[in-house]
């Protein structure tokens, strides 16, 4: 089982705002299997030793180094912590603070020592959060299941959700003649399924509206087409989890929903690539890193896409946004792409961290600006 505590966007912006000497950021892959934690602890010890060397070379006093070593030593000895992990661990240490986040994404081992925290890898967890609602609906039952990497999958209590189609229309069965005698057979069944679908839609709407989460339908025909015909939820996913949902547990529904989410995210990236290309014609698209750094410094970024794995050491001028690249990755510089993402975040931009092949233009970053820069 994965145990995660993914930071929300507000927490990430708070991390991005930290500017203090001798900030240490550590990422390392982990395993959710408790008996497999020892390699991660060994890697963490190695990362701390490397961080101590960089801190000393940067002029940090012995007290600063010991503070880091003591904090990590306590963490390494916490057996309960290492028994509940996800696929990666992010650790931030600055001015006596130690923060950890367990994330479901597989991240490579990384150490960054600078006067700011290295947050870009964390952005992957909120770019594609693997969170959604699954509406499992049949003639015999209706359930709203929330799928998330934090809590797995669980059935949401929905006030007013019909127990089944028959109770929704006030009949013992939806296959017989209506009380008025006007509808019966397959025609009557479709009319009653439409009434049932409207009741289900009305019940779940207060819970899903405003969540920003996709709604994935798990059902069979004819309910699939009927529900889609009455629902106006804008984030209702086009793919359907087919078959009888009554035969699937919430965990089984979640397992089938995640590939659907992957397809949805791939489609979003495709649309974003098309939009960036269109904005080039308006002078509001950028793939050159120098142009993007300048736009981020001026607060002009609307949407930023960054390569989650690309690390380019250097500096970004505080006033002009001009980039100075560096050949050595040490405590005196920081990641240029991460700094661009940090500035964009703090100006309210939408920032997405993706794999290299998904960055429009093929570079380390691409952006849509609020105005021509």
PDB file of C-alpha atoms in Angstrom, residues 117-306:
ATOM      1  CA  UNK A 117      14.566  24.977  -2.036  1.00  0.00           C
ATOM      2  CA  UNK A 118      14.486  22.699  -5.063  1.00  0.00           C
ATOM      3  CA  UNK A 119      10.753  22.160  -5.628  1.00  0.00           C
ATOM      4  CA  UNK A 120      10.394  21.214  -9.301  1.00  0.00           C
ATOM      5  CA  UNK A 121      10.187  17.433  -8.747  1.00  0.00           C
ATOM      6  CA  UNK A 122       7.288  17.965  -6.339  1.00  0.00           C
ATOM      7  CA  UNK A 123       5.293  19.667  -9.071  1.00  0.00           C
ATOM      8  CA  UNK A 124       4.819  16.341 -10.848  1.00  0.00           C
ATOM      9  CA  UNK A 125       2.619  15.109  -8.013  1.00  0.00           C
ATOM     10  CA  UNK A 126       0.165  17.991  -8.441  1.00  0.00           C
ATOM     11  CA  UNK A 127       0.464  18.266 -12.239  1.00  0.00           C
ATOM     12  CA  UNK A 128      -1.166  14.863 -12.680  1.00  0.00           C
ATOM     13  CA  UNK A 129      -2.525  14.064  -9.216  1.00  0.00           C
ATOM     14  CA  UNK A 130      -4.213  10.749 -10.133  1.00  0.00           C
ATOM     15  CA  UNK A 131      -7.360  11.899  -8.336  1.00  0.00           C
ATOM     16  CA  UNK A 132     -10.880  11.526  -9.664  1.00  0.00           C
ATOM     17  CA  UNK A 133     -14.453  10.544  -8.899  1.00  0.00           C
ATOM     18  CA  UNK A 134     -15.797   7.275 -10.276  1.00  0.00           C
ATOM     19  CA  UNK A 135     -19.582   7.000 -10.557  1.00  0.00           C
ATOM     20  CA  UNK A 136     -20.427   3.304 -10.481  1.00  0.00           C
ATOM     21  CA  UNK A 137     -24.072   3.068 -11.522  1.00  0.00           C
ATOM     22  CA  UNK A 138     -26.299   0.192 -12.546  1.00  0.00           C
ATOM     23  CA  UNK A 139     -30.032  -0.521 -12.329  1.00  0.00           C
ATOM     24  CA  UNK A 140     -29.382  -2.165  -8.951  1.00  0.00           C
ATOM     25  CA  UNK A 141     -27.038   0.300  -7.231  1.00  0.00           C
ATOM     26  CA  UNK A 142     -25.223   3.648  -7.413  1.00  0.00           C
ATOM     27  CA  UNK A 143     -21.935   4.540  -5.706  1.00  0.00           C
ATOM     28  CA  UNK A 144     -19.654   7.547  -5.892  1.00  0.00           C
ATOM     29  CA  UNK A 145     -16.047   6.462  -5.349  1.00  0.00           C
ATOM     30  CA  UNK A 146     -13.219   8.935  -4.797  1.00  0.00           C
ATOM     31  CA  UNK A 147      -9.875   7.753  -6.156  1.00  0.00           C
ATOM     32  CA  UNK A 148      -6.691   9.342  -4.817  1.00  0.00           C
ATOM     33  CA  UNK A 149      -3.069   8.358  -4.208  1.00  0.00           C
ATOM     34  CA  UNK A 150      -3.367   9.560  -0.614  1.00  0.00           C
ATOM     35  CA  UNK A 151      -6.225   7.372   0.600  1.00  0.00           C
ATOM     36  CA  UNK A 152      -6.561   4.837  -2.191  1.00  0.00           C
ATOM     37  CA  UNK A 153     -10.264   4.547  -2.974  1.00  0.00           C
ATOM     38  CA  UNK A 154     -13.348   4.896  -0.818  1.00  0.00           C
ATOM     39  CA  UNK A 155     -17.102   5.259  -1.238  1.00  0.00           C
ATOM     40  CA  UNK A 156     -18.319   8.819  -0.695  1.00  0.00           C
ATOM     41  CA  UNK A 157     -21.479   9.286   1.352  1.00  0.00           C
ATOM     42  CA  UNK A 158     -23.884  11.135  -0.964  1.00  0.00           C
ATOM     43  CA  UNK A 159     -27.077  12.512   0.592  1.00  0.00           C
ATOM     44  CA  UNK A 160     -30.119  11.707  -1.527  1.00  0.00           C
ATOM     45  CA  UNK A 161     -28.351   9.224  -3.805  1.00  0.00           C
ATOM     46  CA  UNK A 162     -30.940   6.670  -5.005  1.00  0.00           C
ATOM     47  CA  UNK A 163     -30.389   3.116  -3.824  1.00  0.00           C
ATOM     48  CA  UNK A 164     -31.371   1.765  -7.235  1.00  0.00           C
ATOM     49  CA  UNK A 165     -33.405   2.605 -10.331  1.00  0.00           C
ATOM     50  CA  UNK A 166     -36.702   1.275  -9.028  1.00  0.00           C
ATOM     51  CA  UNK A 167     -36.623   3.281  -5.798  1.00  0.00           C
ATOM     52  CA  UNK A 168     -35.649   6.398  -7.745  1.00  0.00           C
ATOM     53  CA  UNK A 169     -38.919   6.252  -9.726  1.00  0.00           C
ATOM     54  CA  UNK A 170     -41.056   4.910  -6.897  1.00  0.00           C
ATOM     55  CA  UNK A 171     -41.791   1.522  -8.418  1.00  0.00           C
ATOM     56  CA  UNK A 172     -41.076  -2.069  -7.338  1.00  0.00           C
ATOM     57  CA  UNK A 173     -39.514  -2.668 -10.765  1.00  0.00           C
ATOM     58  CA  UNK A 174     -38.640  -0.623 -13.850  1.00  0.00           C
ATOM     59  CA  UNK A 175     -39.463  -3.395 -16.286  1.00  0.00           C
ATOM     60  CA  UNK A 176     -43.248  -3.449 -15.875  1.00  0.00           C
ATOM     61  CA  UNK A 177     -46.112  -1.213 -16.990  1.00  0.00           C
ATOM     62  CA  UNK A 178     -46.336   2.278 -15.598  1.00  0.00           C
ATOM     63  CA  UNK A 179     -49.282   3.092 -13.299  1.00  0.00           C
ATOM     64  CA  UNK A 180     -50.916   5.127 -16.065  1.00  0.00           C
ATOM     65  CA  UNK A 181     -50.367   2.348 -18.562  1.00  0.00           C
ATOM     66  CA  UNK A 182     -48.779   4.671 -21.097  1.00  0.00           C
ATOM     67  CA  UNK A 183     -45.233   3.240 -21.171  1.00  0.00           C
ATOM     68  CA  UNK A 184     -44.005  -0.304 -20.884  1.00  0.00           C
ATOM     69  CA  UNK A 185     -41.297  -2.663 -22.106  1.00  0.00           C
ATOM     70  CA  UNK A 186     -38.000  -1.272 -23.388  1.00  0.00           C
ATOM     71  CA  UNK A 187     -39.517   2.167 -23.992  1.00  0.00           C
ATOM     72  CA  UNK A 188     -40.733   2.426 -20.432  1.00  0.00           C
ATOM     73  CA  UNK A 189     -37.439   1.129 -19.100  1.00  0.00           C
ATOM     74  CA  UNK A 190     -35.476   3.849 -20.897  1.00  0.00           C
ATOM     75  CA  UNK A 191     -37.804   6.557 -19.586  1.00  0.00           C
ATOM     76  CA  UNK A 192     -37.350   5.300 -16.022  1.00  0.00           C
ATOM     77  CA  UNK A 193     -33.583   4.969 -16.436  1.00  0.00           C
ATOM     78  CA  UNK A 194     -33.523   8.607 -17.562  1.00  0.00           C
ATOM     79  CA  UNK A 195     -35.442   9.583 -14.407  1.00  0.00           C
ATOM     80  CA  UNK A 196     -33.016   7.519 -12.337  1.00  0.00           C
ATOM     81  CA  UNK A 197     -30.016   9.136 -14.055  1.00  0.00           C
ATOM     82  CA  UNK A 198     -31.360  12.618 -13.372  1.00  0.00           C
ATOM     83  CA  UNK A 199     -31.809  11.713  -9.696  1.00  0.00           C
ATOM     84  CA  UNK A 200     -28.245  10.372  -9.471  1.00  0.00           C
ATOM     85  CA  UNK A 201     -26.862  13.434 -11.256  1.00  0.00           C
ATOM     86  CA  UNK A 202     -28.746  15.803  -8.942  1.00  0.00           C
ATOM     87  CA  UNK A 203     -27.461  13.965  -5.858  1.00  0.00           C
ATOM     88  CA  UNK A 204     -23.775  13.947  -6.787  1.00  0.00           C
ATOM     89  CA  UNK A 205     -23.669  17.422  -8.333  1.00  0.00           C
ATOM     90  CA  UNK A 206     -23.155  19.371  -5.045  1.00  0.00           C
ATOM     91  CA  UNK A 207     -20.179  17.139  -4.217  1.00  0.00           C
ATOM     92  CA  UNK A 208     -18.392  17.112  -7.567  1.00  0.00           C
ATOM     93  CA  UNK A 209     -19.083  20.662  -8.723  1.00  0.00           C
ATOM     94  CA  UNK A 210     -16.169  22.944  -7.956  1.00  0.00           C
ATOM     95  CA  UNK A 211     -13.836  20.050  -7.139  1.00  0.00           C
ATOM     96  CA  UNK A 212     -11.973  20.354 -10.451  1.00  0.00           C
ATOM     97  CA  UNK A 213     -11.818  16.551 -10.594  1.00  0.00           C
ATOM     98  CA  UNK A 214     -12.791  14.379 -13.543  1.00  0.00           C
ATOM     99  CA  UNK A 215     -15.843  12.145 -13.186  1.00  0.00           C
ATOM    100  CA  UNK A 216     -15.354   8.694 -14.700  1.00  0.00           C
ATOM    101  CA  UNK A 217     -18.467   6.683 -15.422  1.00  0.00           C
ATOM    102  CA  UNK A 218     -18.477   2.950 -14.621  1.00  0.00           C
ATOM    103  CA  UNK A 219     -21.589   1.425 -16.127  1.00  0.00           C
ATOM    104  CA  UNK A 220     -23.048  -0.523 -19.044  1.00  0.00           C
ATOM    105  CA  UNK A 221     -25.458   0.310 -21.826  1.00  0.00           C
ATOM    106  CA  UNK A 222     -28.074   1.615 -21.984  1.00  0.00           C
ATOM    107  CA  UNK A 223     -27.315   3.528 -18.755  1.00  0.00           C
ATOM    108  CA  UNK A 224     -24.034   4.843 -20.158  1.00  0.00           C
ATOM    109  CA  UNK A 225     -25.682   6.746 -23.007  1.00  0.00           C
ATOM    110  CA  UNK A 226     -28.703   7.746 -20.935  1.00  0.00           C
ATOM    111  CA  UNK A 227     -26.664   9.233 -18.071  1.00  0.00           C
ATOM    112  CA  UNK A 228     -24.423  11.127 -20.479  1.00  0.00           C
ATOM    113  CA  UNK A 229     -27.523  12.558 -22.086  1.00  0.00           C
ATOM    114  CA  UNK A 230     -28.820  14.074 -18.838  1.00  0.00           C
ATOM    115  CA  UNK A 231     -25.553  15.068 -17.088  1.00  0.00           C
ATOM    116  CA  UNK A 232     -24.094  18.519 -17.667  1.00  0.00           C
ATOM    117  CA  UNK A 233     -20.968  18.015 -15.516  1.00  0.00           C
ATOM    118  CA  UNK A 234     -18.200  19.562 -17.674  1.00  0.00           C
ATOM    119  CA  UNK A 235     -15.473  17.179 -16.468  1.00  0.00           C
ATOM    120  CA  UNK A 236     -17.360  13.965 -17.258  1.00  0.00           C
ATOM    121  CA  UNK A 237     -14.679  11.819 -18.922  1.00  0.00           C
ATOM    122  CA  UNK A 238     -15.368  10.451 -22.392  1.00  0.00           C
ATOM    123  CA  UNK A 239     -13.969   6.947 -21.708  1.00  0.00           C
ATOM    124  CA  UNK A 240     -16.248   4.602 -19.751  1.00  0.00           C
ATOM    125  CA  UNK A 241     -15.295   1.775 -17.407  1.00  0.00           C
ATOM    126  CA  UNK A 242     -17.426  -0.865 -19.068  1.00  0.00           C
ATOM    127  CA  UNK A 243     -19.129  -3.877 -17.545  1.00  0.00           C
ATOM    128  CA  UNK A 244     -21.185  -4.396 -14.421  1.00  0.00           C
ATOM    129  CA  UNK A 245     -19.749  -2.082 -11.728  1.00  0.00           C
ATOM    130  CA  UNK A 246     -21.584  -3.965  -8.985  1.00  0.00           C
ATOM    131  CA  UNK A 247     -19.024  -6.743  -9.334  1.00  0.00           C
ATOM    132  CA  UNK A 248     -16.058  -4.434  -8.619  1.00  0.00           C
ATOM    133  CA  UNK A 249     -14.742  -3.198  -5.288  1.00  0.00           C
ATOM    134  CA  UNK A 250     -13.700   0.473  -4.890  1.00  0.00           C
ATOM    135  CA  UNK A 251     -10.049  -0.605  -5.193  1.00  0.00           C
ATOM    136  CA  UNK A 252     -10.782  -2.481  -8.430  1.00  0.00           C
ATOM    137  CA  UNK A 253     -12.605   0.545  -9.835  1.00  0.00           C
ATOM    138  CA  UNK A 254      -9.611   2.726  -8.912  1.00  0.00           C
ATOM    139  CA  UNK A 255      -7.196   0.367 -10.684  1.00  0.00           C
ATOM    140  CA  UNK A 256      -9.234   0.605 -13.892  1.00  0.00           C
ATOM    141  CA  UNK A 257      -9.718   4.378 -13.513  1.00  0.00           C
ATOM    142  CA  UNK A 258      -6.012   5.241 -13.396  1.00  0.00           C
ATOM    143  CA  UNK A 259      -5.292   4.320 -17.061  1.00  0.00           C
ATOM    144  CA  UNK A 260      -8.310   6.443 -17.969  1.00  0.00           C
ATOM    145  CA  UNK A 261      -6.737   9.346 -16.083  1.00  0.00           C
ATOM    146  CA  UNK A 262      -3.470   8.781 -17.956  1.00  0.00           C
ATOM    147  CA  UNK A 263      -5.333   9.132 -21.266  1.00  0.00           C
ATOM    148  CA  UNK A 264      -7.062  12.273 -20.042  1.00  0.00           C
ATOM    149  CA  UNK A 265      -3.746  13.845 -19.035  1.00  0.00           C
ATOM    150  CA  UNK A 266      -2.184  12.915 -22.378  1.00  0.00           C
ATOM    151  CA  UNK A 267      -5.066  14.653 -24.146  1.00  0.00           C
ATOM    152  CA  UNK A 268      -4.605  17.750 -21.944  1.00  0.00           C
ATOM    153  CA  UNK A 269      -0.923  17.904 -22.841  1.00  0.00           C
ATOM    154  CA  UNK A 270      -1.782  17.643 -26.529  1.00  0.00           C
ATOM    155  CA  UNK A 271      -4.236  20.521 -26.237  1.00  0.00           C
ATOM    156  CA  UNK A 272      -1.672  22.597 -24.333  1.00  0.00           C
ATOM    157  CA  UNK A 273       0.952  21.980 -27.023  1.00  0.00           C
ATOM    158  CA  UNK A 274      -1.485  23.180 -29.683  1.00  0.00           C
ATOM    159  CA  UNK A 275      -2.296  26.257 -27.585  1.00  0.00           C
ATOM    160  CA  UNK A 276       1.375  27.189 -27.128  1.00  0.00           C
ATOM    161  CA  UNK A 277       1.923  26.907 -30.877  1.00  0.00           C
ATOM    162  CA  UNK A 278      -1.097  29.145 -31.483  1.00  0.00           C
ATOM    163  CA  UNK A 279       0.176  31.730 -28.981  1.00  0.00           C
ATOM    164  CA  UNK A 280       3.457  31.994 -30.895  1.00  0.00           C
ATOM    165  CA  UNK A 281       1.543  33.752 -33.659  1.00  0.00           C
ATOM    166  CA  UNK A 282       0.339  36.291 -31.086  1.00  0.00           C
ATOM    167  CA  UNK A 283       3.780  36.865 -29.563  1.00  0.00           C
ATOM    168  CA  UNK A 284       2.725  35.089 -26.378  1.00  0.00           C
ATOM    169  CA  UNK A 285       4.424  31.716 -26.752  1.00  0.00           C
ATOM    170  CA  UNK A 286       8.017  30.953 -25.733  1.00  0.00           C
ATOM    171  CA  UNK A 287      10.335  27.952 -25.772  1.00  0.00           C
ATOM    172  CA  UNK A 288      13.660  29.783 -25.493  1.00  0.00           C
ATOM    173  CA  UNK A 289      14.852  29.506 -21.891  1.00  0.00           C
ATOM    174  CA  UNK A 290      16.188  33.085 -21.805  1.00  0.00           C
ATOM    175  CA  UNK A 291      12.827  34.480 -22.953  1.00  0.00           C
ATOM    176  CA  UNK A 292      10.968  32.359 -20.413  1.00  0.00           C
ATOM    177  CA  UNK A 293      13.294  33.433 -17.573  1.00  0.00           C
ATOM    178  CA  UNK A 294      12.712  37.078 -18.412  1.00  0.00           C
ATOM    179  CA  UNK A 295       8.938  36.568 -18.556  1.00  0.00           C
ATOM    180  CA  UNK A 296       8.947  34.750 -15.204  1.00  0.00           C
ATOM    181  CA  UNK A 297      10.942  37.581 -13.614  1.00  0.00           C
ATOM    182  CA  UNK A 298       8.443  40.151 -14.892  1.00  0.00           C
ATOM    183  CA  UNK A 299       5.475  38.111 -13.643  1.00  0.00           C
ATOM    184  CA  UNK A 300       4.295  37.583 -17.204  1.00  0.00           C
ATOM    185  CA  UNK A 301       3.917  33.793 -17.232  1.00  0.00           C
ATOM    186  CA  UNK A 302       0.377  32.449 -17.578  1.00  0.00           C
ATOM    187  CA  UNK A 303       1.208  28.754 -18.068  1.00  0.00           C
ATOM    188  CA  UNK A 304       4.618  27.093 -17.761  1.00  0.00           C
ATOM    189  CA  UNK A 305       5.620  23.558 -18.733  1.00  0.00           C
ATOM    190  CA  UNK A 306       8.969  22.316 -17.420  1.00  0.00           C
TER     191      UNK A 306
END
